[in-house]
Structures are given as C-alpha cells and as structure tokens.
Amino acid sequence: MFADTIYILSYIFTIYSMYNFMTAFFDEVRTPKPVLILSYIMYPVILCTTYLAIDIPLVNLSSGLIAVFILTLNYKSSMKKRLVIDIFVTMLFVL
C-alpha cells in the first residue's frame, strides 16, 4: 500500500520531466493549451489506473508507450520522429 502511494506521488515529477523531454524534442505545439494540459494530466491517470487495476508488466509497458505517443500528438512532427521519441522516452523512464 505504501509503495503504491509513493508510485502515484512520483508521477508529479514524471509529468514535469515528460514536459521537459517533449519541449526538448519538439519545437512547435499544435494543440490548444487546454488540450495540452489535459493530455499531461491524463498521462499519469492512464498509467496509474493500468498499474493498480491490472499490474502486469507487459501491459504496463504497453500503456506507457501509448500514453507517451498520445503526448507526442500534441506537437508538430513526423510520425517517424514521434515513434522514435516514444520508444526512447518510455525506455528511459522504465530504466
């Protein structure tokens, strides 16, 4: 129970780190600010819900990849760059 609480609270820092990565890799935002904020709020909600409800490592990894990819959709870029950054950032946060 304590470990789950720490896991959920750590996403406060994860959101900030994720935002820094996205602004470092992408130059221009293509969505309105409320959509951008909502997507950053939904990132930990998706991951925490998956972790607490299912808790299967492969499913958690898959939900992480999907959540990061959804964040990349907020920025102007090619699909290839989005996929590469998605995999890179997800692996960085997993390690």
PDB file of N, CA, C and O in Angstrom, residues 32-89:
ATOM      1  N   PRO A  32      -4.331  23.321 -28.747  1.00  0.00           N
ATOM      2  CA  PRO A  32      -4.566  24.419 -27.801  1.00  0.00           C
ATOM      3  C   PRO A  32      -4.072  24.063 -26.399  1.00  0.00           C
ATOM      4  O   PRO A  32      -3.957  22.889 -26.043  1.00  0.00           O
ATOM      5  N   LYS A  33      -3.774  25.076 -25.621  1.00  0.00           N
ATOM      6  CA  LYS A  33      -3.218  24.876 -24.284  1.00  0.00           C
ATOM      7  C   LYS A  33      -4.088  23.989 -23.380  1.00  0.00           C
ATOM      8  O   LYS A  33      -3.547  23.132 -22.679  1.00  0.00           O
ATOM      9  N   PRO A  34      -5.428  24.129 -23.372  1.00  0.00           N
ATOM     10  CA  PRO A  34      -6.228  23.235 -22.514  1.00  0.00           C
ATOM     11  C   PRO A  34      -6.098  21.753 -22.897  1.00  0.00           C
ATOM     12  O   PRO A  34      -6.069  20.884 -22.027  1.00  0.00           O
ATOM     13  N   VAL A  35      -5.973  21.480 -24.182  1.00  0.00           N
ATOM     14  CA  VAL A  35      -5.795  20.093 -24.633  1.00  0.00           C
ATOM     15  C   VAL A  35      -4.426  19.581 -24.199  1.00  0.00           C
ATOM     16  O   VAL A  35      -4.296  18.430 -23.756  1.00  0.00           O
ATOM     17  N   LEU A  36      -3.428  20.420 -24.303  1.00  0.00           N
ATOM     18  CA  LEU A  36      -2.079  20.046 -23.872  1.00  0.00           C
ATOM     19  C   LEU A  36      -2.054  19.733 -22.379  1.00  0.00           C
ATOM     20  O   LEU A  36      -1.509  18.699 -21.962  1.00  0.00           O
ATOM     21  N   ILE A  37      -2.657  20.579 -21.578  1.00  0.00           N
ATOM     22  CA  ILE A  37      -2.699  20.357 -20.130  1.00  0.00           C
ATOM     23  C   ILE A  37      -3.469  19.091 -19.800  1.00  0.00           C
ATOM     24  O   ILE A  37      -3.042  18.285 -18.961  1.00  0.00           O
ATOM     25  N   LEU A  38      -4.606  18.896 -20.464  1.00  0.00           N
ATOM     26  CA  LEU A  38      -5.408  17.692 -20.219  1.00  0.00           C
ATOM     27  C   LEU A  38      -4.636  16.430 -20.579  1.00  0.00           C
ATOM     28  O   LEU A  38      -4.697  15.434 -19.849  1.00  0.00           O
ATOM     29  N   SER A  39      -3.882  16.458 -21.658  1.00  0.00           N
ATOM     30  CA  SER A  39      -3.122  15.264 -22.037  1.00  0.00           C
ATOM     31  C   SER A  39      -2.021  14.956 -21.023  1.00  0.00           C
ATOM     32  O   SER A  39      -1.746  13.796 -20.733  1.00  0.00           O
ATOM     33  N   TYR A  40      -1.405  15.991 -20.456  1.00  0.00           N
ATOM     34  CA  TYR A  40      -0.386  15.762 -19.424  1.00  0.00           C
ATOM     35  C   TYR A  40      -1.011  15.281 -18.119  1.00  0.00           C
ATOM     36  O   TYR A  40      -0.369  14.574 -17.351  1.00  0.00           O
ATOM     37  N   ILE A  41      -2.233  15.658 -17.861  1.00  0.00           N
ATOM     38  CA  ILE A  41      -2.939  15.148 -16.677  1.00  0.00           C
ATOM     39  C   ILE A  41      -3.367  13.702 -16.900  1.00  0.00           C
ATOM     40  O   ILE A  41      -3.306  12.877 -15.979  1.00  0.00           O
ATOM     41  N   MET A  42      -3.770  13.381 -18.117  1.00  0.00           N
ATOM     42  CA  MET A  42      -4.228  12.026 -18.414  1.00  0.00           C
ATOM     43  C   MET A  42      -3.085  11.011 -18.444  1.00  0.00           C
ATOM     44  O   MET A  42      -3.313   9.824 -18.232  1.00  0.00           O
ATOM     45  N   TYR A  43      -1.878  11.466 -18.685  1.00  0.00           N
ATOM     46  CA  TYR A  43      -0.718  10.559 -18.737  1.00  0.00           C
ATOM     47  C   TYR A  43      -0.586   9.741 -17.446  1.00  0.00           C
ATOM     48  O   TYR A  43      -0.585   8.509 -17.492  1.00  0.00           O
ATOM     49  N   PRO A  44      -0.495  10.366 -16.271  1.00  0.00           N
ATOM     50  CA  PRO A  44      -0.388   9.538 -15.060  1.00  0.00           C
ATOM     51  C   PRO A  44      -1.677   8.806 -14.727  1.00  0.00           C
ATOM     52  O   PRO A  44      -1.635   7.736 -14.116  1.00  0.00           O
ATOM     53  N   VAL A  45      -2.812   9.369 -15.110  1.00  0.00           N
ATOM     54  CA  VAL A  45      -4.079   8.687 -14.840  1.00  0.00           C
ATOM     55  C   VAL A  45      -4.125   7.351 -15.582  1.00  0.00           C
ATOM     56  O   VAL A  45      -4.493   6.319 -15.011  1.00  0.00           O
ATOM     57  N   ILE A  46      -3.726   7.366 -16.838  1.00  0.00           N
ATOM     58  CA  ILE A  46      -3.699   6.127 -17.632  1.00  0.00           C
ATOM     59  C   ILE A  46      -2.738   5.119 -17.024  1.00  0.00           C
ATOM     60  O   ILE A  46      -3.067   3.949 -16.830  1.00  0.00           O
ATOM     61  N   LEU A  47      -1.532   5.577 -16.704  1.00  0.00           N
ATOM     62  CA  LEU A  47      -0.519   4.649 -16.189  1.00  0.00           C
ATOM     63  C   LEU A  47      -0.852   4.130 -14.794  1.00  0.00           C
ATOM     64  O   LEU A  47      -0.682   2.934 -14.524  1.00  0.00           O
ATOM     65  N   CYS A  48      -1.318   4.995 -13.925  1.00  0.00           N
ATOM     66  CA  CYS A  48      -1.662   4.554 -12.565  1.00  0.00           C
ATOM     67  C   CYS A  48      -2.860   3.619 -12.563  1.00  0.00           C
ATOM     68  O   CYS A  48      -2.880   2.634 -11.824  1.00  0.00           O
ATOM     69  N   THR A  49      -3.840   3.918 -13.386  1.00  0.00           N
ATOM     70  CA  THR A  49      -5.009   3.047 -13.474  1.00  0.00           C
ATOM     71  C   THR A  49      -4.621   1.671 -13.980  1.00  0.00           C
ATOM     72  O   THR A  49      -5.059   0.654 -13.436  1.00  0.00           O
ATOM     73  N   THR A  50      -3.788   1.639 -14.995  1.00  0.00           N
ATOM     74  CA  THR A  50      -3.327   0.352 -15.526  1.00  0.00           C
ATOM     75  C   THR A  50      -2.531  -0.414 -14.475  1.00  0.00           C
ATOM     76  O   THR A  50      -2.731  -1.612 -14.287  1.00  0.00           O
ATOM     77  N   TYR A  51      -1.645   0.286 -13.786  1.00  0.00           N
ATOM     78  CA  TYR A  51      -0.817  -0.356 -12.770  1.00  0.00           C
ATOM     79  C   TYR A  51      -1.659  -0.900 -11.621  1.00  0.00           C
ATOM     80  O   TYR A  51      -1.480  -2.037 -11.182  1.00  0.00           O
ATOM     81  N   LEU A  52      -2.585  -0.101 -11.119  1.00  0.00           N
ATOM     82  CA  LEU A  52      -3.380  -0.520  -9.966  1.00  0.00           C
ATOM     83  C   LEU A  52      -4.442  -1.558 -10.331  1.00  0.00           C
ATOM     84  O   LEU A  52      -4.747  -2.436  -9.519  1.00  0.00           O
ATOM     85  N   ALA A  53      -4.990  -1.476 -11.536  1.00  0.00           N
ATOM     86  CA  ALA A  53      -6.067  -2.394 -11.916  1.00  0.00           C
ATOM     87  C   ALA A  53      -5.542  -3.722 -12.451  1.00  0.00           C
ATOM     88  O   ALA A  53      -6.093  -4.772 -12.151  1.00  0.00           O
ATOM     89  N   ILE A  54      -4.484  -3.687 -13.245  1.00  0.00           N
ATOM     90  CA  ILE A  54      -4.027  -4.909 -13.924  1.00  0.00           C
ATOM     91  C   ILE A  54      -2.708  -5.416 -13.353  1.00  0.00           C
ATOM     92  O   ILE A  54      -2.562  -6.587 -13.051  1.00  0.00           O
ATOM     93  N   ASP A  55      -1.716  -4.534 -13.231  1.00  0.00           N
ATOM     94  CA  ASP A  55      -0.407  -4.855 -12.660  1.00  0.00           C
ATOM     95  C   ASP A  55       0.292  -6.030 -13.346  1.00  0.00           C
ATOM     96  O   ASP A  55       0.833  -6.927 -12.699  1.00  0.00           O
ATOM     97  N   ILE A  56       0.259  -6.020 -14.664  1.00  0.00           N
ATOM     98  CA  ILE A  56       1.020  -6.972 -15.468  1.00  0.00           C
ATOM     99  C   ILE A  56       2.097  -6.150 -16.195  1.00  0.00           C
ATOM    100  O   ILE A  56       1.766  -5.197 -16.902  1.00  0.00           O
ATOM    101  N   PRO A  57       3.374  -6.478 -16.020  1.00  0.00           N
ATOM    102  CA  PRO A  57       4.443  -5.640 -16.566  1.00  0.00           C
ATOM    103  C   PRO A  57       4.326  -5.335 -18.064  1.00  0.00           C
ATOM    104  O   PRO A  57       4.549  -4.198 -18.476  1.00  0.00           O
ATOM    105  N   LEU A  58       3.980  -6.314 -18.861  1.00  0.00           N
ATOM    106  CA  LEU A  58       3.876  -6.075 -20.307  1.00  0.00           C
ATOM    107  C   LEU A  58       2.730  -5.113 -20.626  1.00  0.00           C
ATOM    108  O   LEU A  58       2.853  -4.255 -21.505  1.00  0.00           O
ATOM    109  N   VAL A  59       1.647  -5.224 -19.901  1.00  0.00           N
ATOM    110  CA  VAL A  59       0.514  -4.303 -20.090  1.00  0.00           C
ATOM    111  C   VAL A  59       0.900  -2.903 -19.623  1.00  0.00           C
ATOM    112  O   VAL A  59       0.554  -1.902 -20.278  1.00  0.00           O
ATOM    113  N   ASN A  60       1.631  -2.809 -18.526  1.00  0.00           N
ATOM    114  CA  ASN A  60       2.096  -1.504 -18.044  1.00  0.00           C
ATOM    115  C   ASN A  60       3.035  -0.846 -19.054  1.00  0.00           C
ATOM    116  O   ASN A  60       2.951   0.356 -19.300  1.00  0.00           O
ATOM    117  N   LEU A  61       3.932  -1.619 -19.633  1.00  0.00           N
ATOM    118  CA  LEU A  61       4.838  -1.096 -20.652  1.00  0.00           C
ATOM    119  C   LEU A  61       4.058  -0.633 -21.875  1.00  0.00           C
ATOM    120  O   LEU A  61       4.325   0.439 -22.418  1.00  0.00           O
ATOM    121  N   SER A  62       3.090  -1.412 -22.295  1.00  0.00           N
ATOM    122  CA  SER A  62       2.277  -1.045 -23.459  1.00  0.00           C
ATOM    123  C   SER A  62       1.481   0.230 -23.189  1.00  0.00           C
ATOM    124  O   SER A  62       1.404   1.104 -24.053  1.00  0.00           O
ATOM    125  N   SER A  63       0.913   0.343 -22.010  1.00  0.00           N
ATOM    126  CA  SER A  63       0.158   1.554 -21.690  1.00  0.00           C
ATOM    127  C   SER A  63       1.088   2.764 -21.611  1.00  0.00           C
ATOM    128  O   SER A  63       0.703   3.874 -21.979  1.00  0.00           O
ATOM    129  N   GLY A  64       2.321   2.553 -21.167  1.00  0.00           N
ATOM    130  CA  GLY A  64       3.306   3.632 -21.152  1.00  0.00           C
ATOM    131  C   GLY A  64       3.646   4.107 -22.551  1.00  0.00           C
ATOM    132  O   GLY A  64       3.736   5.312 -22.810  1.00  0.00           O
ATOM    133  N   LEU A  65       3.837   3.159 -23.461  1.00  0.00           N
ATOM    134  CA  LEU A  65       4.111   3.519 -24.855  1.00  0.00           C
ATOM    135  C   LEU A  65       2.952   4.292 -25.467  1.00  0.00           C
ATOM    136  O   LEU A  65       3.146   5.294 -26.157  1.00  0.00           O
ATOM    137  N   ILE A  66       1.747   3.836 -25.200  1.00  0.00           N
ATOM    138  CA  ILE A  66       0.563   4.502 -25.748  1.00  0.00           C
ATOM    139  C   ILE A  66       0.409   5.902 -25.151  1.00  0.00           C
ATOM    140  O   ILE A  66       0.127   6.868 -25.874  1.00  0.00           O
ATOM    141  N   ALA A  67       0.612   6.027 -23.852  1.00  0.00           N
ATOM    142  CA  ALA A  67       0.458   7.323 -23.189  1.00  0.00           C
ATOM    143  C   ALA A  67       1.486   8.333 -23.697  1.00  0.00           C
ATOM    144  O   ALA A  67       1.151   9.498 -23.947  1.00  0.00           O
ATOM    145  N   VAL A  68       2.722   7.914 -23.873  1.00  0.00           N
ATOM    146  CA  VAL A  68       3.749   8.824 -24.388  1.00  0.00           C
ATOM    147  C   VAL A  68       3.439   9.185 -25.841  1.00  0.00           C
ATOM    148  O   VAL A  68       3.600  10.336 -26.245  1.00  0.00           O
ATOM    149  N   PHE A  69       2.972   8.225 -26.614  1.00  0.00           N
ATOM    150  CA  PHE A  69       2.612   8.523 -28.003  1.00  0.00           C
ATOM    151  C   PHE A  69       1.485   9.555 -28.059  1.00  0.00           C
ATOM    152  O   PHE A  69       1.502  10.458 -28.899  1.00  0.00           O
ATOM    153  N   ILE A  70       0.520   9.435 -27.164  1.00  0.00           N
ATOM    154  CA  ILE A  70      -0.566  10.423 -27.118  1.00  0.00           C
ATOM    155  C   ILE A  70      -0.002  11.814 -26.804  1.00  0.00           C
ATOM    156  O   ILE A  70      -0.438  12.811 -27.381  1.00  0.00           O
ATOM    157  N   LEU A  71       0.980  11.884 -25.927  1.00  0.00           N
ATOM    158  CA  LEU A  71       1.614  13.179 -25.641  1.00  0.00           C
ATOM    159  C   LEU A  71       2.320  13.744 -26.867  1.00  0.00           C
ATOM    160  O   LEU A  71       2.298  14.951 -27.100  1.00  0.00           O
ATOM    161  N   THR A  72       2.939  12.882 -27.666  1.00  0.00           N
ATOM    162  CA  THR A  72       3.645  13.370 -28.850  1.00  0.00           C
ATOM    163  C   THR A  72       2.679  13.921 -29.901  1.00  0.00           C
ATOM    164  O   THR A  72       3.084  14.719 -30.739  1.00  0.00           O
ATOM    165  N   LEU A  73       1.434  13.516 -29.845  1.00  0.00           N
ATOM    166  CA  LEU A  73       0.448  14.014 -30.814  1.00  0.00           C
ATOM    167  C   LEU A  73       0.136  15.493 -30.605  1.00  0.00           C
ATOM    168  O   LEU A  73      -0.459  16.127 -31.480  1.00  0.00           O
ATOM    169  N   ASN A  74       0.540  16.052 -29.490  1.00  0.00           N
ATOM    170  CA  ASN A  74       0.331  17.475 -29.232  1.00  0.00           C
ATOM    171  C   ASN A  74       1.310  18.363 -29.987  1.00  0.00           C
ATOM    172  O   ASN A  74       1.136  19.574 -30.022  1.00  0.00           O
ATOM    173  N   TYR A  75       2.326  17.777 -30.574  1.00  0.00           N
ATOM    174  CA  TYR A  75       3.392  18.551 -31.194  1.00  0.00           C
ATOM    175  C   TYR A  75       3.469  18.271 -32.692  1.00  0.00           C
ATOM    176  O   TYR A  75       3.160  17.174 -33.147  1.00  0.00           O
ATOM    177  N   LYS A  76       3.922  19.273 -33.434  1.00  0.00           N
ATOM    178  CA  LYS A  76       4.094  19.114 -34.878  1.00  0.00           C
ATOM    179  C   LYS A  76       5.369  18.334 -35.137  1.00  0.00           C
ATOM    180  O   LYS A  76       6.454  18.721 -34.696  1.00  0.00           O
ATOM    181  N   SER A  77       5.223  17.220 -35.862  1.00  0.00           N
ATOM    182  CA  SER A  77       6.373  16.381 -36.172  1.00  0.00           C
ATOM    183  C   SER A  77       5.938  15.277 -37.127  1.00  0.00           C
ATOM    184  O   SER A  77       4.749  15.051 -37.337  1.00  0.00           O
ATOM    185  N   SER A  78       6.918  14.569 -37.646  1.00  0.00           N
ATOM    186  CA  SER A  78       6.607  13.417 -38.493  1.00  0.00           C
ATOM    187  C   SER A  78       6.273  12.212 -37.607  1.00  0.00           C
ATOM    188  O   SER A  78       6.656  12.157 -36.433  1.00  0.00           O
ATOM    189  N   MET A  79       5.586  11.264 -38.187  1.00  0.00           N
ATOM    190  CA  MET A  79       5.210  10.063 -37.446  1.00  0.00           C
ATOM    191  C   MET A  79       6.452   9.262 -37.041  1.00  0.00           C
ATOM    192  O   MET A  79       6.503   8.694 -35.947  1.00  0.00           O
ATOM    193  N   LYS A  80       7.451   9.240 -37.899  1.00  0.00           N
ATOM    194  CA  LYS A  80       8.686   8.509 -37.595  1.00  0.00           C
ATOM    195  C   LYS A  80       9.371   9.089 -36.349  1.00  0.00           C
ATOM    196  O   LYS A  80       9.786   8.343 -35.454  1.00  0.00           O
ATOM    197  N   LYS A  81       9.463  10.412 -36.288  1.00  0.00           N
ATOM    198  CA  LYS A  81      10.092  11.056 -35.138  1.00  0.00           C
ATOM    199  C   LYS A  81       9.285  10.792 -33.870  1.00  0.00           C
ATOM    200  O   LYS A  81       9.851  10.534 -32.812  1.00  0.00           O
ATOM    201  N   ARG A  82       7.964  10.818 -33.979  1.00  0.00           N
ATOM    202  CA  ARG A  82       7.119  10.542 -32.810  1.00  0.00           C
ATOM    203  C   ARG A  82       7.354   9.145 -32.273  1.00  0.00           C
ATOM    204  O   ARG A  82       7.453   8.945 -31.066  1.00  0.00           O
ATOM    205  N   LEU A  83       7.426   8.170 -33.165  1.00  0.00           N
ATOM    206  CA  LEU A  83       7.621   6.787 -32.732  1.00  0.00           C
ATOM    207  C   LEU A  83       8.993   6.589 -32.093  1.00  0.00           C
ATOM    208  O   LEU A  83       9.119   5.903 -31.072  1.00  0.00           O
ATOM    209  N   VAL A  84      10.015   7.189 -32.670  1.00  0.00           N
ATOM    210  CA  VAL A  84      11.369   7.058 -32.124  1.00  0.00           C
ATOM    211  C   VAL A  84      11.443   7.698 -30.737  1.00  0.00           C
ATOM    212  O   VAL A  84      11.981   7.108 -29.792  1.00  0.00           O
ATOM    213  N   ILE A  85      10.880   8.880 -30.601  1.00  0.00           N
ATOM    214  CA  ILE A  85      10.898   9.560 -29.306  1.00  0.00           C
ATOM    215  C   ILE A  85      10.038   8.819 -28.293  1.00  0.00           C
ATOM    216  O   ILE A  85      10.388   8.723 -27.113  1.00  0.00           O
ATOM    217  N   ASP A  86       8.926   8.269 -28.755  1.00  0.00           N
ATOM    218  CA  ASP A  86       8.057   7.475 -27.881  1.00  0.00           C
ATOM    219  C   ASP A  86       8.828   6.309 -27.272  1.00  0.00           C
ATOM    220  O   ASP A  86       8.829   6.117 -26.053  1.00  0.00           O
ATOM    221  N   ILE A  87       9.500   5.566 -28.093  1.00  0.00           N
ATOM    222  CA  ILE A  87      10.261   4.411 -27.611  1.00  0.00           C
ATOM    223  C   ILE A  87      11.423   4.859 -26.721  1.00  0.00           C
ATOM    224  O   ILE A  87      11.652   4.296 -25.650  1.00  0.00           O
ATOM    225  N   PHE A  88      12.131   5.898 -27.148  1.00  0.00           N
ATOM    226  CA  PHE A  88      13.268   6.398 -26.371  1.00  0.00           C
ATOM    227  C   PHE A  88      12.842   6.858 -24.969  1.00  0.00           C
ATOM    228  O   PHE A  88      13.433   6.457 -23.965  1.00  0.00           O
ATOM    229  N   VAL A  89      11.821   7.703 -24.906  1.00  0.00           N
ATOM    230  CA  VAL A  89      11.378   8.250 -23.619  1.00  0.00           C
ATOM    231  C   VAL A  89      10.808   7.157 -22.726  1.00  0.00           C
ATOM    232  O   VAL A  89      11.081   7.119 -21.530  1.00  0.00           O
TER     233      VAL A  89
END
